[in-house]
XYZ file of C-alpha atoms in Angstrom:
520
model
C -29.035 32.116 53.595
C -25.502 33.133 52.656
C -22.378 31.684 54.265
C -21.522 35.130 55.544
C -24.825 35.337 57.465
C -24.497 31.793 58.758
C -21.069 32.385 60.292
C -21.679 35.855 61.770
C -22.540 34.521 65.245
C -19.643 32.040 65.154
C -17.189 34.766 64.069
C -18.344 37.106 66.837
C -17.975 34.456 69.541
C -14.516 33.448 68.301
C -13.426 37.107 68.318
C -14.281 37.551 72.012
C -11.587 37.607 74.693
C -11.718 35.369 77.786
C -12.762 38.338 79.914
C -15.569 39.231 77.514
C -16.848 35.636 77.458
C -16.779 35.485 81.255
C -18.732 38.739 81.510
C -21.302 37.521 78.986
C -21.942 34.374 81.025
C -22.208 36.276 84.312
C -24.682 38.691 82.715
C -26.659 35.850 81.123
C -26.822 33.871 84.375
C -29.183 36.527 85.768
C -31.812 35.384 83.283
C -32.240 31.637 83.746
C -35.193 29.285 83.713
C -34.923 26.228 86.009
C -31.190 26.847 86.361
C -30.593 26.796 82.596
C -30.108 29.463 79.977
C -30.503 28.463 76.345
C -28.381 31.408 75.200
C -25.445 30.229 77.310
C -25.900 26.596 76.200
C -25.925 27.604 72.526
C -23.007 29.985 73.134
C -20.924 27.221 74.775
C -21.635 24.741 71.978
C -20.659 27.201 69.230
C -17.584 28.346 71.157
C -16.293 24.748 71.271
C -16.469 24.401 67.486
C -13.332 24.587 65.362
C -15.426 25.458 62.303
C -19.052 26.529 62.101
C -21.360 23.567 61.448
C -25.072 24.357 61.702
C -26.100 20.737 61.109
C -24.110 19.727 64.218
C -25.967 22.374 66.261
C -29.353 21.116 65.084
C -28.401 17.523 65.814
C -27.205 18.394 69.327
C -30.323 20.410 70.257
C -32.795 18.214 68.357
C -36.330 18.476 69.727
C -35.653 21.613 71.794
C -37.630 24.814 71.419
C -34.549 26.937 70.682
C -34.446 25.334 67.219
C -37.889 26.715 66.423
C -37.277 29.655 64.094
C -33.544 29.128 64.643
C -32.534 32.145 62.571
C -34.348 34.374 65.081
C -32.685 32.567 68.007
C -29.269 33.210 66.466
C -30.108 36.873 65.867
C -31.257 37.312 69.479
C -28.107 35.646 70.829
C -26.011 37.838 68.519
C -27.727 40.985 69.825
C -27.459 39.745 73.417
C -23.701 39.296 72.995
C -23.343 42.799 71.517
C -25.305 44.247 74.461
C -23.023 42.406 76.875
C -19.924 43.668 75.057
C -21.316 47.199 75.126
C -21.840 46.972 78.892
C -18.435 45.335 79.421
C -16.558 48.076 77.576
C -18.686 50.982 78.812
C -16.208 51.932 81.529
C -13.089 51.212 79.496
C -13.278 54.031 76.984
C -14.038 57.695 77.465
C -16.188 57.653 74.328
C -18.373 54.901 75.816
C -18.698 56.833 79.086
C -19.696 59.971 77.210
C -22.233 58.145 75.073
C -23.793 56.721 78.226
C -23.891 60.201 79.805
C -25.582 61.674 76.712
C -28.150 58.880 76.670
C -28.816 59.471 80.362
C -29.160 63.226 79.721
C -31.776 62.452 77.054
C -33.731 60.315 79.528
C -33.613 63.039 82.206
C -34.755 65.616 79.643
C -37.696 63.461 78.530
C -38.759 63.165 82.197
C -38.600 66.981 82.565
C -35.783 66.687 85.114
C -34.056 69.670 83.541
C -31.755 70.627 86.424
C -30.372 67.094 86.634
C -30.030 67.010 82.843
C -28.045 70.277 82.838
C -25.754 69.078 85.611
C -24.978 65.846 83.744
C -24.295 67.751 80.500
C -21.805 70.004 82.324
C -19.973 66.920 83.642
C -19.953 65.382 80.164
C -18.574 68.613 78.691
C -15.660 68.655 81.148
C -14.819 65.023 80.331
C -15.059 65.591 76.573
C -12.964 68.778 76.745
C -10.282 67.064 78.841
C -9.951 64.334 76.206
C -10.380 66.658 73.205
C -13.326 64.692 71.846
C -14.731 67.408 69.640
C -17.596 65.428 68.087
C -18.979 64.817 71.565
C -18.505 68.462 72.480
C -20.702 69.430 69.516
C -23.391 66.960 70.604
C -23.269 68.317 74.154
C -23.677 71.913 72.939
C -26.688 70.821 70.867
C -28.311 69.243 73.935
C -27.503 72.311 76.049
C -29.153 74.572 73.445
C -32.252 72.380 73.469
C -32.394 72.555 77.267
C -32.038 76.356 77.289
C -34.870 76.730 74.736
C -37.139 74.390 76.703
C -36.627 76.405 79.902
C -37.458 79.628 78.063
C -33.951 81.159 78.436
C -34.689 81.922 82.125
C -31.701 80.190 83.752
C -28.959 81.151 81.264
C -26.579 84.128 81.242
C -24.999 85.923 78.279
C -21.640 84.511 79.403
C -23.002 80.945 79.181
C -24.433 81.609 75.708
C -21.076 82.983 74.578
C -19.396 79.894 76.027
C -21.648 77.589 74.009
C -20.869 79.528 70.833
C -17.116 79.494 71.531
C -17.006 75.742 72.247
C -19.131 75.016 69.162
C -16.912 77.028 66.825
C -13.597 75.781 68.248
C -14.776 72.137 68.188
C -16.028 72.486 64.614
C -12.723 74.074 63.553
C -10.733 71.177 65.025
C -13.006 68.620 63.361
C -12.479 70.327 59.986
C -8.682 70.384 60.493
C -8.585 66.735 61.556
C -10.777 65.701 58.617
C -8.502 67.543 56.176
C -5.415 65.883 57.667
C -7.130 62.507 57.525
C -7.977 63.068 53.854
C -4.352 63.949 53.046
C -3.128 60.913 54.981
C -5.557 58.597 53.211
C -4.563 59.797 49.734
C -0.887 59.429 50.661
C -1.244 55.895 52.030
C -3.457 54.804 49.157
C -0.660 55.791 46.789
C 2.103 54.442 49.019
C 0.444 51.032 49.389
C 0.001 50.763 45.624
C 3.260 52.237 44.305
C 5.691 52.128 47.237
C 8.549 54.572 47.789
C 9.331 57.055 45.008
C 11.592 55.551 42.373
C 12.193 58.776 40.421
C 12.147 62.556 40.776
C 8.825 62.542 38.920
C 7.295 60.346 41.629
C 8.769 62.554 44.375
C 7.024 65.507 42.738
C 3.806 63.516 42.668
C 4.023 62.861 46.432
C 4.819 66.528 46.977
C 1.725 67.544 45.019
C -0.331 64.942 46.863
C 0.480 66.064 50.401
C 3.670 68.107 50.743
C 2.107 71.317 49.457
C -1.003 70.741 51.577
C 0.999 70.206 54.782
C 2.696 73.590 54.350
C -0.693 75.244 54.900
C -1.089 73.915 58.451
C -0.088 75.878 61.538
C 0.900 73.134 63.967
C 0.416 75.398 66.994
C -3.317 75.521 66.226
C -3.629 71.744 66.267
C -4.701 69.804 69.349
C -3.549 66.311 70.373
C -5.192 64.331 67.552
C -4.248 66.923 64.946
C -0.596 67.023 66.029
C -0.403 63.231 65.932
C -1.850 63.136 62.413
C 0.433 65.946 61.238
C 3.607 64.159 62.408
C 2.256 60.838 61.128
C 1.735 62.258 57.647
C 5.080 64.075 57.645
C 6.927 60.865 58.568
C 5.126 58.866 55.855
C 5.658 61.636 53.277
C 9.390 61.811 54.056
C 9.588 58.005 53.836
C 7.782 57.984 50.489
C 10.349 60.473 49.127
C 13.300 58.518 50.531
C 14.152 61.043 53.293
C 14.574 58.420 56.012
C 16.329 60.613 58.600
C 13.561 63.189 58.362
C 10.967 60.422 58.601
C 12.564 59.084 61.800
C 12.680 62.595 63.302
C 8.910 62.975 62.866
C 8.353 59.505 64.323
C 10.419 60.420 67.380
C 8.397 63.632 67.719
C 5.211 61.595 67.673
C 6.530 59.180 70.311
C 7.284 62.142 72.585
C 3.885 63.652 71.770
C 2.030 60.446 72.662
C 4.015 59.979 75.872
C 2.985 63.491 76.894
C -0.663 62.739 76.029
C -1.320 59.768 78.286
C -5.099 60.096 78.094
C -5.125 59.941 74.286
C -2.771 56.969 74.448
C -5.293 55.068 76.569
C -8.097 55.857 74.149
C -6.269 54.660 71.031
C -3.330 52.302 71.629
C -3.275 51.818 67.838
C -1.472 55.144 67.568
C 1.397 54.167 69.872
C 1.693 50.806 68.143
C 1.791 52.416 64.690
C 4.493 54.933 65.597
C 6.673 52.309 67.318
C 6.542 49.837 64.419
C 7.335 52.514 61.839
C 10.208 53.885 63.947
C 11.720 50.396 64.326
C 11.542 49.820 60.573
C 13.170 53.168 59.697
C 15.846 52.907 62.406
C 16.821 49.471 61.093
C 16.972 50.751 57.508
C 19.245 53.590 58.632
C 21.561 51.135 60.393
C 20.684 52.377 63.890
C 20.260 48.840 65.179
C 20.567 49.774 68.852
C 17.558 52.082 68.530
C 15.669 49.476 66.506
C 16.169 46.769 69.150
C 15.339 49.161 72.010
C 12.089 50.210 70.336
C 11.279 46.565 69.554
C 11.579 45.859 73.286
C 9.182 48.739 73.958
C 6.748 47.379 71.367
C 6.753 43.883 72.910
C 6.274 45.342 76.413
C 3.433 47.453 75.061
C 1.815 44.335 73.578
C 2.098 42.502 76.922
C 0.750 45.414 78.995
C -2.582 45.779 77.207
C -5.513 43.552 76.399
C -5.674 44.289 72.678
C -8.791 44.294 70.554
C -8.983 41.698 67.798
C -8.006 44.382 65.260
C -4.961 45.442 67.291
C -4.016 41.816 67.983
C -3.839 41.171 64.229
C -1.725 44.292 63.671
C 0.613 43.417 66.542
C 1.090 39.905 65.180
C 1.827 41.020 61.620
C 4.089 43.927 62.607
C 6.115 42.194 65.318
C 6.497 39.117 63.086
C 7.592 41.258 60.134
C 10.073 43.252 62.242
C 11.554 40.132 63.853
C 12.127 38.581 60.428
C 13.526 41.821 58.954
C 16.144 42.170 61.696
C 17.290 38.563 61.256
C 17.362 38.864 57.462
C 19.434 42.047 57.575
C 21.961 40.312 59.863
C 22.046 37.214 57.654
C 20.792 35.011 60.503
C 18.582 32.876 58.277
C 18.564 29.969 60.752
C 16.934 32.072 63.463
C 14.617 33.580 60.851
C 13.493 30.107 59.754
C 12.549 29.105 63.317
C 10.472 32.263 63.599
C 8.976 31.806 60.125
C 7.749 28.301 60.994
C 6.009 29.626 64.117
C 4.601 32.628 62.231
C 3.249 30.378 59.459
C 1.242 28.356 62.007
C -0.166 31.477 63.675
C -0.933 33.016 60.289
C -3.581 30.340 59.678
C -5.752 31.859 62.431
C -5.067 35.496 61.531
C -5.174 35.189 57.737
C -8.958 35.516 57.191
C -9.084 38.860 59.038
C -5.725 40.299 58.000
C -5.609 42.820 55.169
C -4.217 41.365 51.957
C -1.392 43.947 51.867
C -0.197 43.145 55.407
C -0.363 39.442 54.666
C 1.552 39.790 51.388
C 4.463 41.688 52.940
C 4.739 39.043 55.651
C 4.539 36.212 53.118
C 7.248 37.911 51.036
C 9.616 37.953 54.021
C 8.911 34.282 54.725
C 9.742 33.498 51.078
C 13.079 35.323 51.503
C 13.783 33.351 54.699
C 13.547 30.077 52.778
C 15.761 31.413 49.991
C 18.396 32.143 52.626
C 18.086 28.555 53.834
C 18.336 27.139 50.280
C 14.811 25.720 50.554
C 13.673 27.072 47.222
C 10.600 24.904 46.717
C 9.261 26.084 50.072
C 10.011 29.661 49.067
C 8.116 29.148 45.811
C 4.988 28.146 47.749
C 4.943 31.502 49.534
C 5.698 33.388 46.318
C 2.767 31.702 44.591
C 0.461 32.639 47.467
C 1.182 36.289 46.714
C 1.040 36.023 42.921
C -2.243 34.079 43.026
C -3.974 36.591 45.321
C -6.293 38.596 43.056
C -7.007 41.135 45.789
C -3.419 42.398 45.429
C -3.828 43.382 41.776
C -3.571 47.126 42.519
C -0.657 46.732 44.963
C 2.010 47.104 42.301
C 5.094 47.381 44.518
C 4.858 44.065 46.350
C 3.643 42.194 43.245
C 6.458 43.627 41.119
C 9.216 42.505 43.470
C 7.520 39.146 43.979
C 7.735 38.669 40.193
C 11.504 39.226 40.403
C 11.804 36.872 43.368
C 9.853 34.276 41.392
C 12.427 34.475 38.588
C 15.286 34.201 41.087
C 13.874 31.019 42.651
C 13.299 29.412 39.247
C 16.960 30.163 38.452
C 18.033 28.478 41.695
C 15.866 25.432 40.915
C 17.252 25.148 37.352
C 13.748 25.404 35.927
C 15.110 26.029 32.460
C 11.853 25.161 30.713
C 9.773 27.399 32.993
C 12.120 30.383 32.961
C 11.225 31.766 29.505
C 7.518 31.678 30.344
C 8.079 33.228 33.785
C 10.282 35.914 32.234
C 7.643 36.845 29.643
C 5.009 37.010 32.360
C 7.177 39.372 34.440
C 8.052 41.537 31.426
C 4.392 41.840 30.539
C 3.502 42.805 34.113
C 6.111 45.573 34.364
C 5.282 46.926 30.925
C 1.525 47.160 31.570
C 2.127 48.860 34.949
C 4.761 51.250 33.604
C 7.201 50.025 36.272
C 10.317 49.302 34.223
C 12.803 51.226 36.349
C 16.527 50.745 35.741
C 16.817 48.060 38.410
C 14.033 45.978 36.902
C 15.458 46.435 33.395
C 18.909 45.242 34.509
C 17.530 42.175 36.263
C 15.153 41.159 33.464
C 17.900 41.696 30.879
C 20.199 39.431 32.912
C 17.600 36.639 33.030
C 17.015 36.974 29.287
C 20.760 36.584 28.606
C 21.156 33.812 31.169
C 18.547 31.671 29.432
C 20.711 31.704 26.297
C 24.007 30.842 28.040
C 25.613 27.631 26.827
C 28.509 27.045 29.244
C 29.774 27.789 32.750
C 32.312 30.422 31.691
C 29.738 32.444 29.791
C 27.454 32.196 32.800
C 30.193 33.580 35.093
C 30.528 36.557 32.756
C 26.809 37.235 33.106
C 27.011 37.021 36.918
C 29.877 39.500 36.917
C 27.980 41.794 34.579
C 24.896 41.663 36.823
C 26.954 42.248 39.986
C 28.720 45.282 38.504
C 25.539 46.815 37.092
C 23.683 46.383 40.389
C 26.666 47.878 42.265
C 26.654 50.908 40.013
C 22.899 51.368 40.212
C 22.410 50.976 43.948
C 25.503 52.942 44.965
C 24.917 55.915 42.692
C 21.125 56.246 42.688
C 19.237 56.071 45.990
C 15.981 55.610 44.063
C 17.281 52.343 42.628
C 18.655 51.156 45.983
C 15.063 50.909 47.211
C 14.866 47.540 45.443
C 17.333 46.114 47.983
C 14.849 46.822 50.784
C 12.747 43.962 49.455
C 15.554 41.513 48.750
C 19.325 41.918 48.635
C 19.691 41.090 44.939
C 23.198 42.557 45.001
C 24.426 40.121 47.686
C 22.734 37.294 45.824
C 24.642 38.181 42.624
C 27.868 38.445 44.651
C 27.317 34.975 46.135
C 26.989 33.505 42.642
C 29.963 35.404 41.257
C 32.293 34.550 44.170
C 30.741 31.119 44.744
C 29.949 31.810 48.375
C 26.779 30.973 50.264
C 24.198 33.749 50.171
C 23.835 33.870 53.961
C 27.612 34.273 54.392
C 27.711 37.224 51.971
C 24.839 38.929 53.818
C 26.509 38.397 57.222
C 29.810 39.778 55.947
C 28.011 42.821 54.549
C 26.197 43.397 57.857
C 29.400 43.058 59.893
C 31.169 45.595 57.657
C 28.292 48.023 58.116
C 28.398 47.610 61.897
C 32.157 48.093 61.953
C 31.895 51.267 59.869
C 29.089 52.567 62.096
C 31.231 52.161 65.210
């Protein structure tokens, strides 16, 4: 049996909340023999494990009948837990309530209790319509049609038939619109996760072809709650991809207002509110609107405290709040505070890492690497850099890998790894060449490292630092596409610290204070 199969029960139990575990035990206590329940005993033993160890289970329950055909026992416990979770969450989501109502309608139909079946379907339709759950509305219309046919069309009016047709067509239309928006969003994010923000006019045109032209075809007034959310979500991501940050923030604000006005939808999918808040914080911070960023961060943390998140949402909240907290400290040059947070995040990451997407994990690891650079702990930074570079699952995520290659070179420079630098440089050059990612910024930085390796004295090295500083100043000030590189790491401030022989954290703080003074 594979490791994956062996740990499925363990993984499910570990993913349960305290409330879910309590409910499972209450439900299981109704089915006991002589005051004991083998399911609960096995559940408790597995729950206490730090890591799954089947030999320990067999040793503990040696001689007991539950070990007979143990694979079946595990499967039955697994199914029993899922049934308990289904019952526990049945009243917490409208979808679960509707599914229960449809199942009940089927039972009433099979028992020929047609009047009761019709009454329940009408109640389900009102609930589904109120929450704009169009897939359920289609299922309800199908069951209503079946009921009408069974009763020989005796108890139905032309008006009711027209109503069924109208609801069917309108629900189908919304499903088609939502599916099209979802397809556009997915293509956009697939590209954005791989390539990052546009670094040239050619890439802007590519994003425009990918989704901009498609979005122009939508009439937003015809979209319902889910459709409007998706439309604004895509528009904000599209504007971000093209470097239009103000426009991106405007769409994010529109979505926040939209979700606040759609309280029912917010309860169904808290992921939406979380997603909009985290993106708005990130963009506001990039635009220098730190007051808005901190206010929204407070909202995000309150939101996290006010709900009992699913395991999926808990992972996203951890990665996003951690990333935002570090970003705000890094932008302010408060590397000491960032280090304290990074140490805590690193410990928590151990638990979240197996279930976190590789892209989310890599962006968080990158920020932690930057934190240690700011604290002059370059060997520690190198550990986090290597975690990213050695992760084969990130091979298609060119943006984060590309900038990690540059950060790798920077750390080797700081550590005076003169023998390693030529090899590391060749590796980076090969990577950028094979991915067709040699933008001007990358060319300037790689050219600097190539020249630096050949420097023979301090004075020549100072000339190279000045040359790098001036070239980066020219690039990032005159071309907003090239300035995107500074979102990953402030290479310009790093070059300035070397040229002026100041500490890197001091240069970043001075830069932040100037920006705040100019903003006021």
